[in-house]
mmCIF file of C-alpha atoms (C1' of nucleotides) in Angstrom:
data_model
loop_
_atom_site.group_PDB
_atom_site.id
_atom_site.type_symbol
_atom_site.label_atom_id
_atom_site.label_comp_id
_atom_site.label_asym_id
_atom_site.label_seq_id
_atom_site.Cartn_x
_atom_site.Cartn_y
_atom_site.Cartn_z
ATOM 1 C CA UNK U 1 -12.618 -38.455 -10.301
ATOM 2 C CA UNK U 2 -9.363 -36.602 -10.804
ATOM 3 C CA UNK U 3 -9.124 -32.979 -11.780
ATOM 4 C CA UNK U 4 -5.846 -32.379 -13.695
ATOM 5 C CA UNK U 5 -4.161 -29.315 -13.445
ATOM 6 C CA UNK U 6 -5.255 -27.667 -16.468
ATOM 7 C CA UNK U 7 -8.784 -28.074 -16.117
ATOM 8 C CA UNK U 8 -8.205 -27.054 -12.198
ATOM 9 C CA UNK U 9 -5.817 -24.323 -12.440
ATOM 10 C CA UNK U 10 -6.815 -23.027 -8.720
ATOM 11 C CA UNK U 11 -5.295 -26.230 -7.572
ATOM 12 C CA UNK U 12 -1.920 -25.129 -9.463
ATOM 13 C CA UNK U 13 0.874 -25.640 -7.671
ATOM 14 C CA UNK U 14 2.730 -22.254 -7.724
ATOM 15 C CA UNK U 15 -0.949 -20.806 -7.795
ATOM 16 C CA UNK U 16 -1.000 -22.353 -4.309
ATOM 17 C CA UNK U 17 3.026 -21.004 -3.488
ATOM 18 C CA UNK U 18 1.700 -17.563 -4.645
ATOM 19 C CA UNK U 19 -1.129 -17.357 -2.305
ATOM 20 C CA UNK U 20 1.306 -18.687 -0.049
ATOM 21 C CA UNK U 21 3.303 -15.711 -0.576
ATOM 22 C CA UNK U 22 0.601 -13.140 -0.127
ATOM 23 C CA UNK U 23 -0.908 -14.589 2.985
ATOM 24 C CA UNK U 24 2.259 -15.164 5.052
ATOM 25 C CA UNK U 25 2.926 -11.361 4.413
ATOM 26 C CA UNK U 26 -0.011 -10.483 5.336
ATOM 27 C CA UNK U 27 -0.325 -12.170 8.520
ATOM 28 C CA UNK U 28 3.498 -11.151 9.638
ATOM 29 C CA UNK U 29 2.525 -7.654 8.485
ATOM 30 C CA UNK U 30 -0.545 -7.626 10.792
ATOM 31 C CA UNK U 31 1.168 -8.731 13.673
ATOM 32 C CA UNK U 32 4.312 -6.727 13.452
ATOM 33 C CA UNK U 33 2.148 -3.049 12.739
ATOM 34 C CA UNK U 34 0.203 -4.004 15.932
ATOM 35 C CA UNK U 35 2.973 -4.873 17.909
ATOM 36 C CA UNK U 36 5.083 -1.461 16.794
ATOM 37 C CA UNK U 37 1.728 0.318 17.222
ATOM 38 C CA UNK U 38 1.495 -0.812 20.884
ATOM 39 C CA UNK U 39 4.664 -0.662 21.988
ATOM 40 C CA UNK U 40 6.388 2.244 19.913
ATOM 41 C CA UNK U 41 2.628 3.960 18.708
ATOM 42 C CA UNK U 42 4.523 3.937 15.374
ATOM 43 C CA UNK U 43 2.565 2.889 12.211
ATOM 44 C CA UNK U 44 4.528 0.046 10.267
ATOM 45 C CA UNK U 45 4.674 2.296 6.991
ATOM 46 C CA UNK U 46 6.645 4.996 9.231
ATOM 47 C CA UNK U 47 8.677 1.969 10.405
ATOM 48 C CA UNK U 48 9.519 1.163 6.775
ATOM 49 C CA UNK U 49 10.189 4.837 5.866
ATOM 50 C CA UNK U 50 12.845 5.213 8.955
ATOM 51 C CA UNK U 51 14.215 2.345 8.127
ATOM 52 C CA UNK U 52 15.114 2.944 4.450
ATOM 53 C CA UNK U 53 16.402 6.584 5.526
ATOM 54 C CA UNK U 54 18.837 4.629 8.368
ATOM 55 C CA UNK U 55 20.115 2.164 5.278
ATOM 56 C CA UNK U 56 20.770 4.688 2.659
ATOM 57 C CA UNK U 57 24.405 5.299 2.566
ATOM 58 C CA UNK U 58 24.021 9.395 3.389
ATOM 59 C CA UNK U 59 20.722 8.538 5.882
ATOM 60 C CA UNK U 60 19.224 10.563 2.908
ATOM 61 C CA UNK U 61 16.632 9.474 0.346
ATOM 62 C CA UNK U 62 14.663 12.188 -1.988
ATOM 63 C CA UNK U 63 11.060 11.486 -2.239
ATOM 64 C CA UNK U 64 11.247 8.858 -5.065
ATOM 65 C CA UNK U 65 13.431 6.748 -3.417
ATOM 66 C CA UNK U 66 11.505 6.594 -0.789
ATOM 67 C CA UNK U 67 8.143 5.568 -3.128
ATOM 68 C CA UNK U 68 9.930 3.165 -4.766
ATOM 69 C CA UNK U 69 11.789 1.437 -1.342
ATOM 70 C CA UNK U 70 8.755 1.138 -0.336
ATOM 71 C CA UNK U 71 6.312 0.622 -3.160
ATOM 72 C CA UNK U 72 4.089 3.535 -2.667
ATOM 73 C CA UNK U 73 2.771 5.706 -5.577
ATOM 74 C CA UNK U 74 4.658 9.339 -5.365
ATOM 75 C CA UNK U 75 0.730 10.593 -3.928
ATOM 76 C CA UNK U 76 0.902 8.576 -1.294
ATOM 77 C CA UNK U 77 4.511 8.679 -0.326
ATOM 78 C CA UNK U 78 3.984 12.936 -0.187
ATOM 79 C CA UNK U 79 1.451 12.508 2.386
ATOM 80 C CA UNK U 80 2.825 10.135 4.158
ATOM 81 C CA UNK U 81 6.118 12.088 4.099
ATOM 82 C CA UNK U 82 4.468 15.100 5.397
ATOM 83 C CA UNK U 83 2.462 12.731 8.124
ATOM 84 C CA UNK U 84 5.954 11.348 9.739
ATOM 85 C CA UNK U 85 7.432 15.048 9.418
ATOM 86 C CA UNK U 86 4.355 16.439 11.128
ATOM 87 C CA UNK U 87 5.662 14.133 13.769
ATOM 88 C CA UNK U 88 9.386 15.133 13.787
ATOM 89 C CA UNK U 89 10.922 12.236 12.924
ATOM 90 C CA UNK U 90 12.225 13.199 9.683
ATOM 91 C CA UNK U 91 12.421 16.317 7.310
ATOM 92 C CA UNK U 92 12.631 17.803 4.224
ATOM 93 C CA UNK U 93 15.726 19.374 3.032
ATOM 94 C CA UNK U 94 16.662 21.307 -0.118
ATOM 95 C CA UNK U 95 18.343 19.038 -2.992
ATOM 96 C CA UNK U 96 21.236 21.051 -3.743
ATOM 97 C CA UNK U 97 22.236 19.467 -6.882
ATOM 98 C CA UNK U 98 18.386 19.417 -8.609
ATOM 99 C CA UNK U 99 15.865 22.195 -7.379
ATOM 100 C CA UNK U 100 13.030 19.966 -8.734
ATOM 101 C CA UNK U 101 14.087 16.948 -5.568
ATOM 102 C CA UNK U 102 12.880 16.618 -2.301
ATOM 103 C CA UNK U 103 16.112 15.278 -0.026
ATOM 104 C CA UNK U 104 14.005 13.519 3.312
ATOM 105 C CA UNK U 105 16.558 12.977 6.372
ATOM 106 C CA UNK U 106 16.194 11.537 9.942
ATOM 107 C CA UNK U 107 15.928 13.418 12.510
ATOM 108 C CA UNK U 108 17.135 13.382 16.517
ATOM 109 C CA UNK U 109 13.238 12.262 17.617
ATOM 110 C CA UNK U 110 13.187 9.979 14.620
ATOM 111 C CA UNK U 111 16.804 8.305 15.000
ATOM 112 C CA UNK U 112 15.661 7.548 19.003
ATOM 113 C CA UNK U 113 12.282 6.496 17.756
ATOM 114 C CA UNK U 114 13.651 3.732 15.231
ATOM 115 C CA UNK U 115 15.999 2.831 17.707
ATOM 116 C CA UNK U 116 12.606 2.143 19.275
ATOM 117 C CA UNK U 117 10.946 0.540 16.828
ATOM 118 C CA UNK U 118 14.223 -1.831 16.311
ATOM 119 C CA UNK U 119 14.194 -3.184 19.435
ATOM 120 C CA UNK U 120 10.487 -3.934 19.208
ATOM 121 C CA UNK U 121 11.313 -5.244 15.874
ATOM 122 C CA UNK U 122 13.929 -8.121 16.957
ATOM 123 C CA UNK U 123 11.940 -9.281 19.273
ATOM 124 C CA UNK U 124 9.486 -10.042 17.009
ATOM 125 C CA UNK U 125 11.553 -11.385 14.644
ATOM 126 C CA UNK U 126 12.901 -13.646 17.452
ATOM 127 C CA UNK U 127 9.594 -14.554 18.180
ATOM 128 C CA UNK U 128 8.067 -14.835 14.182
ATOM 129 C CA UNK U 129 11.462 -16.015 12.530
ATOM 130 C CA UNK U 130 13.985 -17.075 14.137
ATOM 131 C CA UNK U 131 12.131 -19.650 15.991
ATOM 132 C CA UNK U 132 10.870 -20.781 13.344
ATOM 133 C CA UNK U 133 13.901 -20.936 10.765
ATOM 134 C CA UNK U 134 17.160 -22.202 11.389
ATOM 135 C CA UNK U 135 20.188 -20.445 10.270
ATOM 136 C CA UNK U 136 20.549 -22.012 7.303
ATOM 137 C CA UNK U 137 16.953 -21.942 6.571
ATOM 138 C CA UNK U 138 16.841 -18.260 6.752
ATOM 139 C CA UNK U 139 19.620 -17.762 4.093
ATOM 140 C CA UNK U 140 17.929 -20.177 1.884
ATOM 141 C CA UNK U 141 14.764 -18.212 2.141
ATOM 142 C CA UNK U 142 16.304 -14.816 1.558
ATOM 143 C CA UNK U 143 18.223 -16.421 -1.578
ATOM 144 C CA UNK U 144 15.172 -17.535 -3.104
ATOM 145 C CA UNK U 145 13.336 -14.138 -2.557
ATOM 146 C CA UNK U 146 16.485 -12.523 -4.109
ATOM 147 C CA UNK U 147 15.312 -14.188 -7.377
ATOM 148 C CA UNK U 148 12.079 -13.397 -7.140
ATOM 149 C CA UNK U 149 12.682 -9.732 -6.803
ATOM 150 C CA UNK U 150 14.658 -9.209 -10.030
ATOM 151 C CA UNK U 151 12.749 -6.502 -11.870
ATOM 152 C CA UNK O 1 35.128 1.237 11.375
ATOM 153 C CA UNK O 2 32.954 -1.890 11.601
ATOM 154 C CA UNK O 3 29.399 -1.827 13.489
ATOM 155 C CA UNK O 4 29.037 -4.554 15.391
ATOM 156 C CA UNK O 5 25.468 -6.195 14.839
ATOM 157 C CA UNK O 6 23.920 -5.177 17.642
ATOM 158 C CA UNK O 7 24.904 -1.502 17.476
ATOM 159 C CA UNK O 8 23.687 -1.184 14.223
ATOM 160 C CA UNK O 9 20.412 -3.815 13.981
ATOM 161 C CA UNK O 10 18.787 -2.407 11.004
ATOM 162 C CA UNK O 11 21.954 -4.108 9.792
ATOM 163 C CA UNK O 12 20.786 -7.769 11.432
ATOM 164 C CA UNK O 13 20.245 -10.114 9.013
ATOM 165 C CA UNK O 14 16.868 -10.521 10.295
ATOM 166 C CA UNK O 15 16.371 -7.253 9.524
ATOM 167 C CA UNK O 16 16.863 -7.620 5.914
ATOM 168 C CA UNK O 17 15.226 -11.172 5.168
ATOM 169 C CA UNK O 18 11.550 -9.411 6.436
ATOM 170 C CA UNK O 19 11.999 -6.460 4.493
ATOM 171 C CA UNK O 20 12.998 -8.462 1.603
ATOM 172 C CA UNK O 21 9.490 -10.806 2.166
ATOM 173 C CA UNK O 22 8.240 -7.352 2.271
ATOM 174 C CA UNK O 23 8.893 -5.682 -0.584
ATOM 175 C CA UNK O 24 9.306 -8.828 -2.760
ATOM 176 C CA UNK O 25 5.516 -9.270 -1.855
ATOM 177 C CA UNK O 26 4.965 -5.863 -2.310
ATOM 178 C CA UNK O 27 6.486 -5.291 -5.754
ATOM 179 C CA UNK O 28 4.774 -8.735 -6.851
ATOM 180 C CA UNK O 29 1.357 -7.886 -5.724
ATOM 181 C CA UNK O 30 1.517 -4.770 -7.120
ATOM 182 C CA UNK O 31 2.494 -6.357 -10.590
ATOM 183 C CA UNK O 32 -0.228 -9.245 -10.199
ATOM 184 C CA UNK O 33 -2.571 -6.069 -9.740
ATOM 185 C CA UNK O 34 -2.125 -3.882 -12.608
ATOM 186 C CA UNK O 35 -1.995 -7.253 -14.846
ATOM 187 C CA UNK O 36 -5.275 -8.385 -13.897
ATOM 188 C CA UNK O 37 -6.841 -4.869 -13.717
ATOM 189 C CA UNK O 38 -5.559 -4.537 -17.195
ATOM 190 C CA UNK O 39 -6.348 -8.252 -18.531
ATOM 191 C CA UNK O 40 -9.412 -9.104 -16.972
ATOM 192 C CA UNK O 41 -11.060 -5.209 -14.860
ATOM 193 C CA UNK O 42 -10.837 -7.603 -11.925
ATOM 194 C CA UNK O 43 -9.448 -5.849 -8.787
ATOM 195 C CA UNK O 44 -6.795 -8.193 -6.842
ATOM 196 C CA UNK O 45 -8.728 -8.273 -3.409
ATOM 197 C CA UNK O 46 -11.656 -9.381 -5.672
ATOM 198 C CA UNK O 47 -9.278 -11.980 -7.130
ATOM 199 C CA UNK O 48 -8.396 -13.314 -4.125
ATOM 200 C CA UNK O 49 -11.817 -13.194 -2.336
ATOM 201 C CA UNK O 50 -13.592 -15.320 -6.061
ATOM 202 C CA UNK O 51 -10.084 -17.837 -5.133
ATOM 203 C CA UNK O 52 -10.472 -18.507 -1.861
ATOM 204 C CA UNK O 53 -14.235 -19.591 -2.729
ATOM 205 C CA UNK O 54 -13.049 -21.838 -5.673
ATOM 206 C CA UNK O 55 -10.729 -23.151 -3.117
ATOM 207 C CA UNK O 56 -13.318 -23.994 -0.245
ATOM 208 C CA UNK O 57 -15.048 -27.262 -0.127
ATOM 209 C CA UNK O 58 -18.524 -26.526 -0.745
ATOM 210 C CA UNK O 59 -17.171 -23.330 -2.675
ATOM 211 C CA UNK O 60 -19.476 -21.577 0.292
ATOM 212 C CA UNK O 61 -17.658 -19.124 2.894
ATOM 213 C CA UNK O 62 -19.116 -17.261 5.407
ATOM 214 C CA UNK O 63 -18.095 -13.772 6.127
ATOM 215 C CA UNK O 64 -15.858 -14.517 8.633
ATOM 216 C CA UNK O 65 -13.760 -17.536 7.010
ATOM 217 C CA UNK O 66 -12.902 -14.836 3.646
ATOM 218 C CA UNK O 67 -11.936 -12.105 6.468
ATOM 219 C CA UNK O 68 -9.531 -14.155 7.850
ATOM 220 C CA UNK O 69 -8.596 -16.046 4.428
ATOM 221 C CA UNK O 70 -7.712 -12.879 3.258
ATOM 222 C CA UNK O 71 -6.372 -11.038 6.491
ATOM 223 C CA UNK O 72 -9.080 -8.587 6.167
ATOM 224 C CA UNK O 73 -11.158 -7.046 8.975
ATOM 225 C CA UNK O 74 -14.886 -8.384 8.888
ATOM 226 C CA UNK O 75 -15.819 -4.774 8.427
ATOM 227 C CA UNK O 76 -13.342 -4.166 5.274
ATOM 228 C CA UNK O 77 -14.929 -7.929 3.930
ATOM 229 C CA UNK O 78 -18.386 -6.348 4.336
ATOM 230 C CA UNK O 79 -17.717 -3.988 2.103
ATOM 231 C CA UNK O 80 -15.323 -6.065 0.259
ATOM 232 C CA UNK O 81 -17.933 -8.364 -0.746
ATOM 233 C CA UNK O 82 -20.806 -5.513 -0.851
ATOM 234 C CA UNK O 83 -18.852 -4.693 -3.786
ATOM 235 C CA UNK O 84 -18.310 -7.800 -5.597
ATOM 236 C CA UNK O 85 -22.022 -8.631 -4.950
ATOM 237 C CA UNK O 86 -23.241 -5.383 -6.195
ATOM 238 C CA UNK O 87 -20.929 -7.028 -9.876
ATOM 239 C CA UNK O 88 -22.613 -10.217 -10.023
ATOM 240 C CA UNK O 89 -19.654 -12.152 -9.146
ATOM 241 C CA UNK O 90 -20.899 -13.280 -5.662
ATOM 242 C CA UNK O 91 -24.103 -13.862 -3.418
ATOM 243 C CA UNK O 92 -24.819 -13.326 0.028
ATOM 244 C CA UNK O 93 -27.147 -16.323 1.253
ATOM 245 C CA UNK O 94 -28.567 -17.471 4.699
ATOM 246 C CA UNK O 95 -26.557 -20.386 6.564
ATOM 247 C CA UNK O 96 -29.136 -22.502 7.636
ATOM 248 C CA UNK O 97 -27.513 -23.715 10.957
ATOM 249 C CA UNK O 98 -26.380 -20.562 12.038
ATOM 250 C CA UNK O 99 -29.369 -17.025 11.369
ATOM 251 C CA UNK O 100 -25.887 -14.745 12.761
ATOM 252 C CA UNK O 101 -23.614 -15.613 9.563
ATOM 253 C CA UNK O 102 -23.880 -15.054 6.060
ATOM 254 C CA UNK O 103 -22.492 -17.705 3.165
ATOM 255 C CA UNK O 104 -20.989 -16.468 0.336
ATOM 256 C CA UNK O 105 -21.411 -18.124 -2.721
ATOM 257 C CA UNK O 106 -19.285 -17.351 -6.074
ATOM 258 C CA UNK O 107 -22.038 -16.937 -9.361
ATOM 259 C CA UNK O 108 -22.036 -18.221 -12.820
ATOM 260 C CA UNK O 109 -20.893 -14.930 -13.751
ATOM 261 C CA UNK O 110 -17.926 -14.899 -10.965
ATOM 262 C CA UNK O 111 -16.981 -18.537 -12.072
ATOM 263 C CA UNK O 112 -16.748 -17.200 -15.521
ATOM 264 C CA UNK O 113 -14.387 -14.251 -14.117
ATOM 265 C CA UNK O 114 -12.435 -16.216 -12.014
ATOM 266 C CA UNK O 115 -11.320 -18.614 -15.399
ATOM 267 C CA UNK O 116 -10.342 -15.856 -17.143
ATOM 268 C CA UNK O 117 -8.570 -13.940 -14.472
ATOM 269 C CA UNK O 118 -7.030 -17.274 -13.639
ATOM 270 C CA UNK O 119 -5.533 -17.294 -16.934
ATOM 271 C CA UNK O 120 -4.005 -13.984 -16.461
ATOM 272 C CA UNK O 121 -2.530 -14.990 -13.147
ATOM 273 C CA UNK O 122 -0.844 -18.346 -14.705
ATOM 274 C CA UNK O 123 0.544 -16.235 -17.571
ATOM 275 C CA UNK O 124 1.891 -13.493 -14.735
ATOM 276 C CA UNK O 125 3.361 -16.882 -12.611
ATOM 277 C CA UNK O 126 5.366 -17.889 -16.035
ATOM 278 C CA UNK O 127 7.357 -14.857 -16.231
ATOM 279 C CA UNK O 128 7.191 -13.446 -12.417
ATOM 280 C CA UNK O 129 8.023 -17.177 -10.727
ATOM 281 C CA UNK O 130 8.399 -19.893 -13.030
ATOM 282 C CA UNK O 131 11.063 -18.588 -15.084
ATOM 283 C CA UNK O 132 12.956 -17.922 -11.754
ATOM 284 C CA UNK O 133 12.857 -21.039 -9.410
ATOM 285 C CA UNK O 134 12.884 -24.173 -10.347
ATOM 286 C CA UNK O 135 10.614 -26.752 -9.558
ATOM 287 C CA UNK O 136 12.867 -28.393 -6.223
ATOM 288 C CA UNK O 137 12.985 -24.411 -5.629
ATOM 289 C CA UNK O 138 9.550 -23.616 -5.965
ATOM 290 C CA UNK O 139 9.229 -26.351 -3.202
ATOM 291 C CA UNK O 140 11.195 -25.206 -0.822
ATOM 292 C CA UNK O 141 10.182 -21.843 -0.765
ATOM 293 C CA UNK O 142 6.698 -23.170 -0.203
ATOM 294 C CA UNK O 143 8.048 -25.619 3.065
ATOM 295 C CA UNK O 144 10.131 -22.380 4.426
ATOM 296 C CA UNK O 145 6.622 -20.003 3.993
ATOM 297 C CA UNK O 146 5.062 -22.556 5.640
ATOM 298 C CA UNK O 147 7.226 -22.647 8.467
ATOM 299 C CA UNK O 148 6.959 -18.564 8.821
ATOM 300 C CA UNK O 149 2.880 -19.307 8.495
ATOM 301 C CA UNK O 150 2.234 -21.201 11.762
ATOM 302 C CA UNK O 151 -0.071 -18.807 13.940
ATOM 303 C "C1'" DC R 1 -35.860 -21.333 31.027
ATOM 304 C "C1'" DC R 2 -33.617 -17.219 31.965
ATOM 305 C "C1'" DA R 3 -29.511 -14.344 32.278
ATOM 306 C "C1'" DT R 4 -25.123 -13.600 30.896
ATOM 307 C "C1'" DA R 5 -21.366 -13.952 27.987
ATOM 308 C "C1'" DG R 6 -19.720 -14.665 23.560
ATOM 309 C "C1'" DT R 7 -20.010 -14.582 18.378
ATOM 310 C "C1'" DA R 8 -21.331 -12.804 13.320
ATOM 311 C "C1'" DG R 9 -22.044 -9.219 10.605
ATOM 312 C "C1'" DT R 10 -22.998 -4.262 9.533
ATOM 313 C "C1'" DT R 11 -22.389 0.694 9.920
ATOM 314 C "C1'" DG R 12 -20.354 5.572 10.987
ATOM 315 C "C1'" DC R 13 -16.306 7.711 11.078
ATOM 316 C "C1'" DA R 14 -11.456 8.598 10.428
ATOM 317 C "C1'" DT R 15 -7.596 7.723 7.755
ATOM 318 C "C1'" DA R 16 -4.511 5.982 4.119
ATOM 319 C "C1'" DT R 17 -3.635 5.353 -0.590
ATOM 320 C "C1'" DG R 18 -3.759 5.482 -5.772
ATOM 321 C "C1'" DC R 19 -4.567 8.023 -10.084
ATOM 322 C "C1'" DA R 20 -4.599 11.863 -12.957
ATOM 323 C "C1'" DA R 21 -3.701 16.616 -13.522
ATOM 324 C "C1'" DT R 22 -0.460 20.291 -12.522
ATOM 325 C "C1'" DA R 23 3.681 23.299 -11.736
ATOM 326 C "C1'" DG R 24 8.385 23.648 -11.681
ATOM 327 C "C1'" DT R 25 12.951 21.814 -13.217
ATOM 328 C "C1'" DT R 26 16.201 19.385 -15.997
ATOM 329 C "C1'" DT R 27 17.915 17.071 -20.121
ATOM 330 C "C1'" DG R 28 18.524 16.301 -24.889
ATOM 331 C "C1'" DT R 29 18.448 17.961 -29.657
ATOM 332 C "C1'" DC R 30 18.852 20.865 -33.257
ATOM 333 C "C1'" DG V 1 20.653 28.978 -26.877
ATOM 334 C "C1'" DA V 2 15.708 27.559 -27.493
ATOM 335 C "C1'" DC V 3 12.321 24.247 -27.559
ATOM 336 C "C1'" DA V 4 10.519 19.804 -26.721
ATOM 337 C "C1'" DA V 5 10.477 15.784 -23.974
ATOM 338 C "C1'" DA V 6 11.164 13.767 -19.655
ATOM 339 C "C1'" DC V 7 11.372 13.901 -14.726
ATOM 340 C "C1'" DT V 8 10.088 15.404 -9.489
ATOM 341 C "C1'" DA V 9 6.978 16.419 -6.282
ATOM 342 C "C1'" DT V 10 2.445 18.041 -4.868
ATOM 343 C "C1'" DT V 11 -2.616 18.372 -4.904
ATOM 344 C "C1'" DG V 12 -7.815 17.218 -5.689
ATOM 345 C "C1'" DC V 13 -10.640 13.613 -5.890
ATOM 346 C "C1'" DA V 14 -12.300 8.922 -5.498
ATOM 347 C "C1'" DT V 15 -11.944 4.771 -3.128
ATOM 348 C "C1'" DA V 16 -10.555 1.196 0.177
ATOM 349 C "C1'" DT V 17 -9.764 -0.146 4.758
ATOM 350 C "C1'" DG V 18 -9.534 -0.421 9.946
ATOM 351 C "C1'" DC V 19 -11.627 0.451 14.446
ATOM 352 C "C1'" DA V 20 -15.193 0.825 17.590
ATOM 353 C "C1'" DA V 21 -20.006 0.789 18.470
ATOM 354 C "C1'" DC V 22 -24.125 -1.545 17.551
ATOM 355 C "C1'" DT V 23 -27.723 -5.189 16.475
ATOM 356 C "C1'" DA V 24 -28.976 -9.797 16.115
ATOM 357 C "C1'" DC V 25 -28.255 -14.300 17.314
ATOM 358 C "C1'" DT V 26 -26.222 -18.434 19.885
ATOM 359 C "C1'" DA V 27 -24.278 -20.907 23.737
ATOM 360 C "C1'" DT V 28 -23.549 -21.655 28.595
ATOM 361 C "C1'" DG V 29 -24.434 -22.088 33.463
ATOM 362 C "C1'" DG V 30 -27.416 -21.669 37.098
#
DNA sequence: CCATAGTAGTTGCATATGCAATAGTTTGTC
DNA sequence: GACAAACTATTGCATATGCAACTACTATGG
């Protein structure tokens, strides 16, 4: 006996893509927090953080750029914030042009740190993506992501 | 001045395709989330725990199978599924080959829970994916995740 | 058949995160 | 200009999760 789709939506095909989705992450996230943990002792949400600050055009982001790069709740971004400056790699400066912003830059310890972190990073992604995709196969995928990140 | 690629890697193009899988799955997730709080009261790890039963053959896991079907640690899934016991969605029950592991089974009630959050989920894949990729794109997404997936 | 090693699940503890409430600041409107 | 509405960040509280230690059970090798 055949189930059809409707009457078996778990069986959905983009139900099935979608958990796709999730898992993948999940299992690339895993590996790559342990592997920064144990090589750079830096947690893969500090990663992220560092990372953002090194892309944005001044190497400054105030504290809701930062939640929203990295899809944290303003809460949870403050703490973390104050967790990674605790540490040194990055700090809170005065907004000059709005008193009620936070401006977050890199510091010294931080800049060597991702530097770090990077280097762990590629090899990872050597190891995770680039073996894995061709050339041509990672453009595709970051194409297709691209759509599915429109707001 | 250009930066050469390997002086500036958070530039790689590596780089960018895993934070995009990032916060593409991030910003998604966090959208599937608040839909099916708001649709259905179902949490998404709940969701995804009542799936992955629906999806199993005998619609039995043990504890172990859902921690690693949902990249959980088996202490997390303990409580995990303490709490989606303690709603009436699941049941713990003894695996007669094996007095160490616990099955999971999903309930009447968690069927019923599962339909309707199901529903929610197919409506949020209409607008979040469907309405974004095509069918051939849909696809190929899937064959490139699946590449990324092998342990 | 026993001893040892390995596996399955639970628990205590530490930590990370979200939500809602709050204080301070800015913006828009009259 | 003054007031209301909107925005920015922080905090208290509740909750979720990972790690390591532990118990109970199974498998393996002599």
């Amino acid at each position: 006996m055949t189930i059809s789709a409707a009457a078996c939506p778990s069986g959905d095909e983009r139900v099935t893509l979608f958990a796709l989705l999730l898992d993948t992450n999940a299992r690339l996230s895993r590996t790559l927090g342990v592997a920064l943990e144990e090589s750079c002792q830096l947690p893969l949400a500090w990663f992220e953080v560092l990372l953002q600050l090194r892309r944005s055009p001044e190497g400054i982001l105030t504290m809701s750029q930062i939640a929203d790069a990295i899809v944290h709740s303003t809460g949870g971004t403050t703490r973390l914030v104050d967790r990674i400056e605790a540490a040194d790699y990055i700090e809170r400066r005065t907004c000059p042009s709005d008193r009620r912003a936070v401006n977050v830059g890199i510091t010294a310890l931080g800049n060597a740190k991702l530097d770090e972190a990077l280097s762990a990073h590629l090899s990872f992604l050597d190891v995770h993506v680039s073996n894995r995709l061709s050339d041509q196969e990672r453009k595709q995928l970051a194409a297709l992501l691209e759509k599915l990140s429109v707001d």
